[in-house]
Tab-separated table of C-alpha atoms in Angstrom:
chain	number	residue	atom	x	y	z
A	75	MET	CA	27.716	-5.558	-76.797
A	76	ALA	CA	27.529	-6.003	-73.045
A	77	ILE	CA	25.716	-4.206	-70.256
A	78	LEU	CA	26.829	-4.267	-66.630
A	79	SER	CA	24.319	-2.703	-64.267
A	80	LYS	CA	23.581	-2.961	-60.577
A	81	ASN	CA	19.839	-2.406	-60.957
A	82	MET	CA	17.709	-2.538	-64.084
A	83	THR	CA	14.625	-0.528	-63.198
A	84	ARG	CA	12.455	1.279	-65.710
A	85	GLY	CA	14.300	4.518	-65.052
A	86	ALA	CA	17.648	2.795	-65.532
A	87	LEU	CA	16.398	1.218	-68.765
A	88	ALA	CA	16.023	4.658	-70.356
A	89	LEU	CA	19.590	5.520	-69.341
A	90	VAL	CA	20.838	2.208	-70.744
A	91	LEU	CA	19.115	2.875	-74.074
A	92	ALA	CA	20.694	6.340	-74.196
A	93	ALA	CA	24.092	4.817	-73.466
A	94	LEU	CA	23.560	2.233	-76.215
A	95	VAL	CA	22.923	5.021	-78.708
A	96	CYS	CA	26.048	6.877	-77.537
A	97	ALA	CA	28.109	3.700	-77.835
A	98	GLY	CA	26.836	3.152	-81.370
A	99	VAL	CA	25.589	-0.358	-80.637
A	100	LEU	CA	21.830	0.243	-80.677
A	101	GLY	CA	20.790	-0.673	-84.193
A	102	ALA	CA	24.269	-1.925	-85.078
A	103	SER	CA	24.721	-5.525	-86.046
A	104	THR	CA	27.123	-8.139	-87.270
A	105	ASN	CA	27.432	-8.930	-90.962
A	106	ALA	CA	24.928	-11.735	-90.540
A	107	HIS	CA	22.261	-9.393	-89.228
A	108	ALA	CA	21.861	-6.270	-91.356
A	109	VAL	CA	19.543	-3.347	-90.673
A	110	ARG	CA	17.383	-1.282	-92.984
A	111	LEU	CA	18.624	2.007	-94.359
A	112	LYS	CA	15.587	3.810	-92.921
A	113	ASP	CA	16.739	2.848	-89.410
A	114	ILE	CA	20.197	4.433	-89.672
A	115	ALA	CA	19.592	7.408	-91.981
A	116	THR	CA	17.156	10.164	-92.870
A	117	PHE	CA	16.264	11.492	-96.306
A	118	GLY	CA	16.368	15.105	-97.436
A	119	GLY	CA	12.976	16.696	-97.989
A	120	VAL	CA	11.308	14.484	-95.370
A	121	ARG	CA	11.114	16.532	-92.203
A	122	ASN	CA	8.772	18.023	-89.628
A	123	ASN	CA	8.096	21.723	-89.146
A	124	GLN	CA	7.715	23.032	-85.607
A	125	LEU	CA	4.591	25.047	-84.795
A	126	VAL	CA	3.953	27.048	-81.633
A	127	GLY	CA	1.136	29.157	-80.252
A	128	TYR	CA	-0.066	30.918	-77.127
A	129	GLY	CA	-3.534	30.168	-75.783
A	130	LEU	CA	-5.841	29.823	-72.797
A	131	VAL	CA	-7.148	26.716	-71.081
A	132	VAL	CA	-10.513	27.160	-69.354
A	133	GLY	CA	-12.745	24.973	-67.219
A	134	LEU	CA	-10.196	24.143	-64.538
A	135	ALA	CA	-11.439	23.260	-61.059
A	136	GLY	CA	-9.687	26.078	-59.236
A	137	THR	CA	-6.210	24.880	-60.264
A	138	GLY	CA	-5.488	27.631	-62.778
A	139	ASP	CA	-3.198	30.649	-62.624
A	140	SER	CA	-3.287	33.066	-59.707
A	141	ARG	CA	-3.481	36.824	-59.933
A	142	LYS	CA	0.315	36.900	-59.888
A	143	SER	CA	0.241	35.796	-63.535
A	144	GLU	CA	-0.699	39.169	-64.979
A	145	PHE	CA	-0.360	38.003	-68.572
A	146	THR	CA	-3.155	35.476	-67.976
A	147	ILE	CA	-5.485	38.223	-66.804
A	148	GLN	CA	-4.548	40.467	-69.722
A	149	SER	CA	-5.061	37.614	-72.205
A	150	LEU	CA	-8.461	36.887	-70.685
A	151	VAL	CA	-9.475	40.541	-70.964
A	152	ASN	CA	-8.343	40.700	-74.612
A	153	MET	CA	-10.263	37.549	-75.493
A	154	LEU	CA	-13.472	38.754	-73.852
A	155	GLU	CA	-13.228	42.140	-75.573
A	156	VAL	CA	-12.921	40.414	-78.968
A	157	LEU	CA	-16.119	38.516	-78.106
A	158	GLY	CA	-17.851	41.776	-77.197
A	159	VAL	CA	-17.707	41.434	-73.413
A	160	ALA	CA	-16.429	44.456	-71.482
A	161	VAL	CA	-14.751	43.567	-68.190
A	162	ASP	CA	-12.624	45.238	-65.549
A	163	LYS	CA	-9.358	43.346	-65.123
A	164	ARG	CA	-9.260	44.299	-61.437
A	165	ASN	CA	-12.312	42.158	-60.794
A	166	LEU	CA	-11.072	39.016	-62.567
A	167	ARG	CA	-10.076	35.924	-60.578
A	168	PRO	CA	-8.481	33.556	-63.124
A	169	LYS	CA	-8.334	30.470	-60.913
A	170	ASN	CA	-10.228	28.452	-63.542
A	171	VAL	CA	-8.048	29.701	-66.425
A	172	ALA	CA	-4.421	28.951	-67.317
A	173	ALA	CA	-2.124	30.494	-69.890
A	174	VAL	CA	-0.420	27.790	-71.967
A	175	MET	CA	1.999	27.274	-74.823
A	176	VAL	CA	0.760	24.954	-77.557
A	177	THR	CA	3.226	23.072	-79.751
A	178	ALA	CA	2.834	20.677	-82.675
A	179	GLN	CA	4.934	19.055	-85.375
A	180	MET	CA	3.661	19.402	-88.945
A	181	PRO	CA	5.133	17.022	-91.536
A	182	VAL	CA	6.201	18.655	-94.777
A	183	SER	CA	3.559	16.630	-96.640
A	184	SER	CA	0.658	17.970	-94.532
A	185	LYS	CA	-2.200	19.511	-96.481
A	186	PRO	CA	-5.062	21.766	-95.286
A	187	GLY	CA	-7.405	19.651	-93.203
A	188	THR	CA	-4.729	17.303	-91.861
A	189	ARG	CA	-5.065	16.620	-88.127
A	190	LEU	CA	-2.041	16.962	-85.832
A	191	ASP	CA	-1.380	15.946	-82.239
A	192	THR	CA	-0.665	18.896	-79.956
A	193	THR	CA	1.116	19.354	-76.639
A	194	VAL	CA	-0.160	21.924	-74.128
A	195	SER	CA	2.189	23.220	-71.415
A	196	SER	CA	1.389	25.589	-68.563
A	197	LEU	CA	3.072	28.982	-68.789
A	198	GLY	CA	2.008	30.495	-65.460
A	199	ASP	CA	1.676	29.108	-61.942
A	200	ALA	CA	-1.273	26.778	-62.558
A	201	GLU	CA	-1.304	23.706	-60.310
A	202	SER	CA	-2.950	21.346	-62.789
A	203	LEU	CA	-4.516	21.301	-66.264
A	204	LEU	CA	-6.767	18.360	-65.444
A	205	GLY	CA	-10.263	18.788	-66.895
A	206	GLY	CA	-9.366	21.861	-68.952
A	207	VAL	CA	-10.361	22.783	-72.496
A	208	LEU	CA	-8.059	24.672	-74.848
A	209	LEU	CA	-9.678	27.575	-76.651
A	210	MET	CA	-8.939	28.150	-80.332
A	211	THR	CA	-5.221	28.882	-80.637
A	212	PRO	CA	-3.381	29.861	-83.836
A	213	LEU	CA	-0.190	27.860	-84.436
A	214	LYS	CA	2.611	29.706	-86.197
A	215	GLY	CA	5.790	28.605	-87.926
A	216	ILE	CA	9.256	30.124	-87.810
A	217	ASP	CA	8.214	32.603	-90.518
A	218	GLY	CA	5.422	34.008	-88.340
A	219	LYS	CA	2.621	32.694	-90.563
A	220	VAL	CA	-0.327	30.748	-89.168
A	221	TYR	CA	-0.255	27.133	-90.348
A	222	GLY	CA	-2.808	25.553	-88.027
A	223	LEU	CA	-5.491	26.002	-85.381
A	224	ALA	CA	-5.678	24.028	-82.142
A	225	GLN	CA	-8.668	23.500	-79.854
A	226	GLY	CA	-10.149	20.747	-77.727
A	227	ALA	CA	-10.303	18.935	-74.401
A	228	LEU	CA	-7.016	18.123	-72.690
A	229	THR	CA	-5.753	14.662	-71.835
A	230	VAL	CA	-3.590	14.792	-68.703
A	231	GLY	CA	-1.458	11.802	-67.724
A	232	GLY	CA	-1.159	12.731	-64.050
A	233	PHE	CA	-2.794	14.459	-61.118
A	234	SER	CA	-1.901	16.743	-58.254
A	235	VAL	CA	-4.002	17.249	-55.113
A	236	GLN	CA	-3.151	19.175	-51.980
A	237	GLY	CA	-4.721	19.674	-48.581
A	238	ASP	CA	-3.796	21.645	-45.493
A	239	ALA	CA	-1.376	19.037	-44.164
A	240	ALA	CA	-0.610	16.694	-47.067
A	241	SER	CA	-0.346	16.530	-50.839
A	242	ALA	CA	-0.167	13.829	-53.497
A	243	SER	CA	0.864	13.887	-57.137
A	244	LYS	CA	1.551	11.505	-59.996
A	245	ASN	CA	3.516	12.298	-63.137
A	246	ILE	CA	3.235	15.869	-64.453
A	247	SER	CA	-0.179	17.511	-64.382
A	248	THR	CA	0.859	20.817	-65.971
A	249	VAL	CA	1.527	19.257	-69.394
A	250	ALA	CA	-1.284	17.740	-71.442
A	251	LEU	CA	-1.969	16.307	-74.880
A	252	ILE	CA	-4.777	16.793	-77.377
A	253	PRO	CA	-4.827	13.875	-79.840
A	254	ASN	CA	-5.648	15.247	-83.299
A	255	GLY	CA	-6.178	18.583	-81.566
A	256	ALA	CA	-4.887	20.811	-84.384
A	257	THR	CA	-6.046	21.270	-87.971
A	258	VAL	CA	-3.639	22.345	-90.691
A	259	GLU	CA	-4.877	25.500	-92.411
A	260	ARG	CA	-1.878	26.168	-94.647
A	261	GLY	CA	0.453	23.635	-96.245
A	262	VAL	CA	4.166	24.064	-96.844
A	263	PRO	CA	4.773	25.023	-100.499
A	264	PHE	CA	6.922	22.006	-101.328
A	265	ARG	CA	6.459	19.337	-104.007
A	266	TYR	CA	8.460	16.243	-103.213
A	267	ASN	CA	8.311	14.748	-106.713
A	268	ASP	CA	9.813	17.882	-108.284
A	269	GLN	CA	13.240	17.311	-106.710
A	270	GLN	CA	16.103	16.681	-109.109
A	271	GLN	CA	18.579	15.490	-106.477
A	272	LEU	CA	18.232	13.886	-103.060
A	273	LYS	CA	20.438	13.677	-99.996
A	274	VAL	CA	20.774	10.850	-97.508
A	275	HIS	CA	21.879	11.909	-94.014
A	276	MET	CA	23.488	9.183	-91.885
A	277	ASN	CA	22.610	9.196	-88.200
A	278	GLU	CA	26.115	8.129	-87.131
A	279	ALA	CA	29.313	9.690	-88.462
A	280	ASP	CA	31.270	6.705	-89.779
A	281	PHE	CA	33.163	6.516	-93.092
A	282	THR	CA	32.866	2.734	-93.310
A	283	THR	CA	29.096	2.729	-92.923
A	284	THR	CA	28.646	5.648	-95.322
A	285	MET	CA	30.683	3.959	-98.058
A	286	GLU	CA	28.819	0.696	-97.539
A	287	VAL	CA	25.543	2.539	-98.093
A	288	VAL	CA	26.906	4.188	-101.252
A	289	GLU	CA	28.042	0.846	-102.662
A	290	LYS	CA	24.746	-0.803	-101.754
A	291	ILE	CA	22.697	1.913	-103.474
A	292	ASN	CA	24.820	1.850	-106.636
A	293	GLN	CA	24.689	-1.924	-106.763
A	294	THR	CA	20.900	-1.920	-106.431
A	295	LEU	CA	20.322	0.850	-109.011
A	296	GLY	CA	22.889	-0.511	-111.441
A	297	GLY	CA	24.945	2.657	-111.859
A	298	GLU	CA	26.938	5.407	-110.177
A	299	PHE	CA	23.953	7.297	-108.775
A	300	ALA	CA	25.193	7.745	-105.182
A	301	ARG	CA	28.286	9.653	-104.059
A	302	ALA	CA	29.511	10.428	-100.542
A	303	GLU	CA	29.790	14.185	-99.997
A	304	ASP	CA	31.223	13.834	-96.485
A	305	ILE	CA	31.191	11.432	-93.571
A	306	THR	CA	27.409	11.704	-93.032
A	307	THR	CA	25.983	13.033	-96.321
A	308	ILE	CA	25.309	11.088	-99.536
A	309	ASP	CA	24.302	12.845	-102.757
A	310	LEU	CA	21.816	10.822	-104.774
A	311	GLU	CA	20.893	11.424	-108.388
A	312	ILE	CA	17.417	10.478	-109.560
A	313	PRO	CA	17.425	7.616	-112.092
A	314	PRO	CA	15.549	8.587	-115.281
A	315	ARG	CA	12.873	5.948	-114.719
A	316	TYR	CA	11.936	7.528	-111.371
A	317	GLU	CA	11.879	11.201	-112.389
A	318	GLY	CA	8.643	12.817	-111.249
A	319	ASN	CA	7.717	9.686	-109.276
A	320	LEU	CA	9.985	9.562	-106.236
A	321	VAL	CA	7.775	7.664	-103.806
A	322	PRO	CA	8.465	4.193	-105.286
A	323	PHE	CA	12.138	5.145	-105.556
A	324	MET	CA	12.382	6.099	-101.870
A	325	ALA	CA	10.402	3.021	-100.826
A	326	SER	CA	12.980	0.801	-102.524
A	327	LEU	CA	15.870	2.720	-100.951
A	328	GLU	CA	14.717	2.743	-97.350
A	329	SER	CA	14.289	-1.040	-97.338
A	330	LEU	CA	17.900	-1.676	-98.386
A	331	GLU	CA	19.773	-3.718	-95.798
A	332	VAL	CA	23.292	-2.722	-94.747
A	333	SER	CA	25.622	-3.723	-91.929
A	334	PRO	CA	26.590	-0.515	-90.076
A	335	ASP	CA	29.965	-0.210	-88.434
A	336	SER	CA	30.922	1.916	-85.428
A	337	LYS	CA	33.924	2.969	-83.385
A	338	ALA	CA	34.904	1.023	-80.313
A	339	LYS	CA	33.373	2.892	-77.399
A	340	VAL	CA	32.644	2.381	-73.720
A	341	VAL	CA	29.911	4.529	-72.161
A	342	VAL	CA	29.471	4.747	-68.399
A	343	ASP	CA	26.856	6.482	-66.278
A	344	GLU	CA	28.243	7.082	-62.806
A	345	LYS	CA	24.847	8.155	-61.437
A	346	THR	CA	23.361	4.672	-61.884
A	347	GLY	CA	26.478	2.540	-62.215
A	348	THR	CA	25.551	1.526	-65.767
A	349	VAL	CA	28.344	0.429	-68.095
A	350	VAL	CA	27.817	-0.234	-71.817
A	351	LEU	CA	30.594	-1.775	-73.905
A	352	GLY	CA	30.449	-1.755	-77.713
A	353	ARG	CA	31.129	-4.935	-79.637
A	354	HIS	CA	34.475	-3.653	-81.016
A	355	VAL	CA	36.065	-2.969	-77.615
A	356	ARG	CA	39.441	-4.661	-77.227
A	357	LEU	CA	41.823	-4.879	-74.283
A	358	SER	CA	45.572	-5.472	-74.377
A	359	LYS	CA	47.139	-7.726	-71.756
A	360	ALA	CA	47.238	-5.945	-68.411
A	361	ALA	CA	47.534	-6.903	-64.747
A	362	VAL	CA	44.824	-5.498	-62.471
A	363	ALA	CA	44.478	-5.566	-58.684
A	364	HIS	CA	41.352	-3.813	-57.456
A	365	GLY	CA	40.369	-3.581	-53.802
A	366	ASN	CA	37.868	-1.480	-51.896
A	367	LEU	CA	38.756	0.550	-48.814
A	368	GLN	CA	35.928	1.182	-46.360
A	369	ILE	CA	36.360	3.422	-43.289
A	370	VAL	CA	33.591	3.709	-40.695
A	371	ILE	CA	33.688	6.344	-37.949
A	372	GLN	CA	31.041	6.206	-35.234
A	373	GLU	CA	30.704	8.800	-32.494
A	374	ASN	CA	28.922	7.989	-29.204
A	375	ALA	CA	28.210	10.354	-26.337
A	376	ASN	CA	28.310	8.830	-22.819
A	377	VAL	CA	26.754	10.690	-19.888
A	378	SER	CA	28.462	10.458	-16.459
A	379	GLN	CA	25.886	11.071	-13.723
A	380	PRO	CA	27.138	11.711	-10.088
A	381	GLY	CA	25.417	10.152	-7.106
A	382	ALA	CA	22.524	11.788	-5.310
A	383	PHE	CA	23.363	14.702	-2.947
A	384	SER	CA	27.014	14.560	-4.035
A	385	SER	CA	29.104	17.562	-5.100
A	386	GLY	CA	29.916	16.053	-8.545
A	387	GLU	CA	28.745	17.424	-11.899
A	388	THR	CA	27.086	15.712	-14.819
A	389	VAL	CA	29.501	15.516	-17.770
A	390	VAL	CA	29.360	14.133	-21.302
A	391	THR	CA	32.314	12.030	-22.442
A	392	PRO	CA	32.726	11.345	-26.172
A	393	GLU	CA	33.601	7.880	-27.430
A	394	THR	CA	34.856	7.215	-30.969
A	395	GLU	CA	34.772	3.849	-32.719
A	396	LEU	CA	36.948	3.517	-35.819
A	397	GLY	CA	36.742	0.593	-38.222
A	398	VAL	CA	38.835	0.021	-41.334
A	399	ASP	CA	37.984	-2.721	-43.840
A	400	GLU	CA	40.289	-3.120	-46.827
A	401	GLN	CA	39.882	-5.866	-49.398
A	402	ASN	CA	43.186	-7.454	-50.343
A	403	ARG	CA	42.970	-8.849	-53.854
A	404	GLN	CA	45.690	-10.468	-55.919
A	405	LEU	CA	46.916	-9.300	-59.310
A	406	THR	CA	44.775	-10.655	-62.122
A	407	MET	CA	45.788	-10.785	-65.778
A	408	LEU	CA	43.158	-9.302	-68.075
A	409	GLU	CA	43.176	-9.577	-71.843
A	410	GLY	CA	40.217	-9.220	-74.167
A	411	ALA	CA	40.669	-10.198	-77.804
A	412	THR	CA	36.862	-10.330	-77.890
A	413	LEU	CA	34.136	-8.628	-75.944
A	414	GLN	CA	33.178	-11.883	-74.216
A	415	GLU	CA	36.746	-12.365	-72.965
A	416	LEU	CA	36.776	-8.821	-71.625
A	417	VAL	CA	33.495	-9.313	-69.752
A	418	ASP	CA	34.657	-12.681	-68.403
A	419	GLY	CA	37.889	-11.101	-67.180
A	420	LEU	CA	36.059	-8.302	-65.337
A	421	ASN	CA	33.685	-10.814	-63.768
A	422	ALA	CA	36.624	-13.017	-62.733
A	423	ILE	CA	37.919	-10.381	-60.315
A	424	GLY	CA	34.442	-9.884	-58.827
A	425	ALA	CA	34.052	-6.340	-60.114
A	426	THR	CA	30.753	-4.583	-59.515
A	427	PRO	CA	29.516	-1.973	-62.015
A	428	ARG	CA	31.002	0.773	-59.843
A	429	ASP	CA	34.309	-1.097	-59.784
A	430	VAL	CA	34.190	-1.600	-63.544
A	431	ILE	CA	33.974	2.177	-64.078
A	432	SER	CA	37.119	2.730	-62.027
A	433	ILE	CA	38.951	-0.176	-63.676
A	434	LEU	CA	38.069	0.952	-67.196
A	435	ARG	CA	39.258	4.495	-66.489
A	436	THR	CA	42.554	3.193	-65.169
A	437	LEU	CA	42.997	0.814	-68.113
A	438	LYS	CA	42.327	3.704	-70.506
A	439	SER	CA	44.968	5.817	-68.768
A	440	ALA	CA	47.423	2.901	-68.989
A	441	GLY	CA	46.800	2.564	-72.745
A	442	ALA	CA	45.436	-0.975	-72.451
A	443	LEU	CA	41.813	-0.158	-73.356
A	444	HIS	CA	41.478	0.367	-77.093
A	445	ALA	CA	38.173	2.262	-77.193
A	446	ASP	CA	36.751	5.692	-76.577
A	447	LEU	CA	35.644	6.097	-72.954
A	448	GLU	CA	32.661	8.420	-72.543
A	449	VAL	CA	31.081	9.407	-69.234
A	450	ILE	CA	27.485	10.647	-69.303
């Protein structure tokens, strides 16, 4: 695997990691360096359930919703009426209140009393949630039932301040977190140990990797317990000795080491000039001549001023300067039986990451690049 990048800032690092995943090289390895099954696959029955709720954040320092957010006012009126306080919505000024959406992920194994982290996001036109407190908010699942309750002080990772002539902000101040801010009130009716058959879902669609996992599982269990259903799904029968006690069985499976394979792929990001080449990329012999053409046009305006007390007129005369700079490079033979040879060949012609993107596209069109080329 190789990475060619002009700049490697923190923002570019995230794009590089995304490109590595797309290229199938993040987590992949050679035969000498295997990876665990838990890092390249997921297991059926082990999942998170999405919860969502609508609530109010109070205690803001004048950075809440304005009167334009009518749903905030109506929600505030409804809440106060439930608490026995009669108010006139026309007199409310909700600048210290913000309507928010509350989300959380509940693992399937969660039981009543389990604490969950929650994310709070502004729904109206609040400027900041800094210093706010979320009031008790029911969290519902896709079936409309309440599975948890969220409440607590918000943790905001940014700020936003504004004056009459200037403003300053850092990160996003309209999204906040509440660590352990939700309590599970209803568990999912699911018993993991009662399963009679399991499924293993591969993260990458590759027949070679899937069959290697099947063979590794059968070899470890000493029988034909695993069978590939398709390119990403493996059916797994429960050995008799593990029936009703699947936790030790799954612990032994997820620590199995396999050597995943992947297709040859090149991923480029034209926005940052990042190029990621997978370890299986090969290049047939090809001759490449790559040169840059740079044209600079500069316009100047000259003013012609007549002498004093003369009958002449002041005129503006344009002046254009044109410069053309073209790099003349010789043909260079490129051939990459290995990834290192390919990288060395691209470096030999002095190609920058931007140049590499153009060269790779042309090589792909010429049929010399034996890999999938993906632009993100």
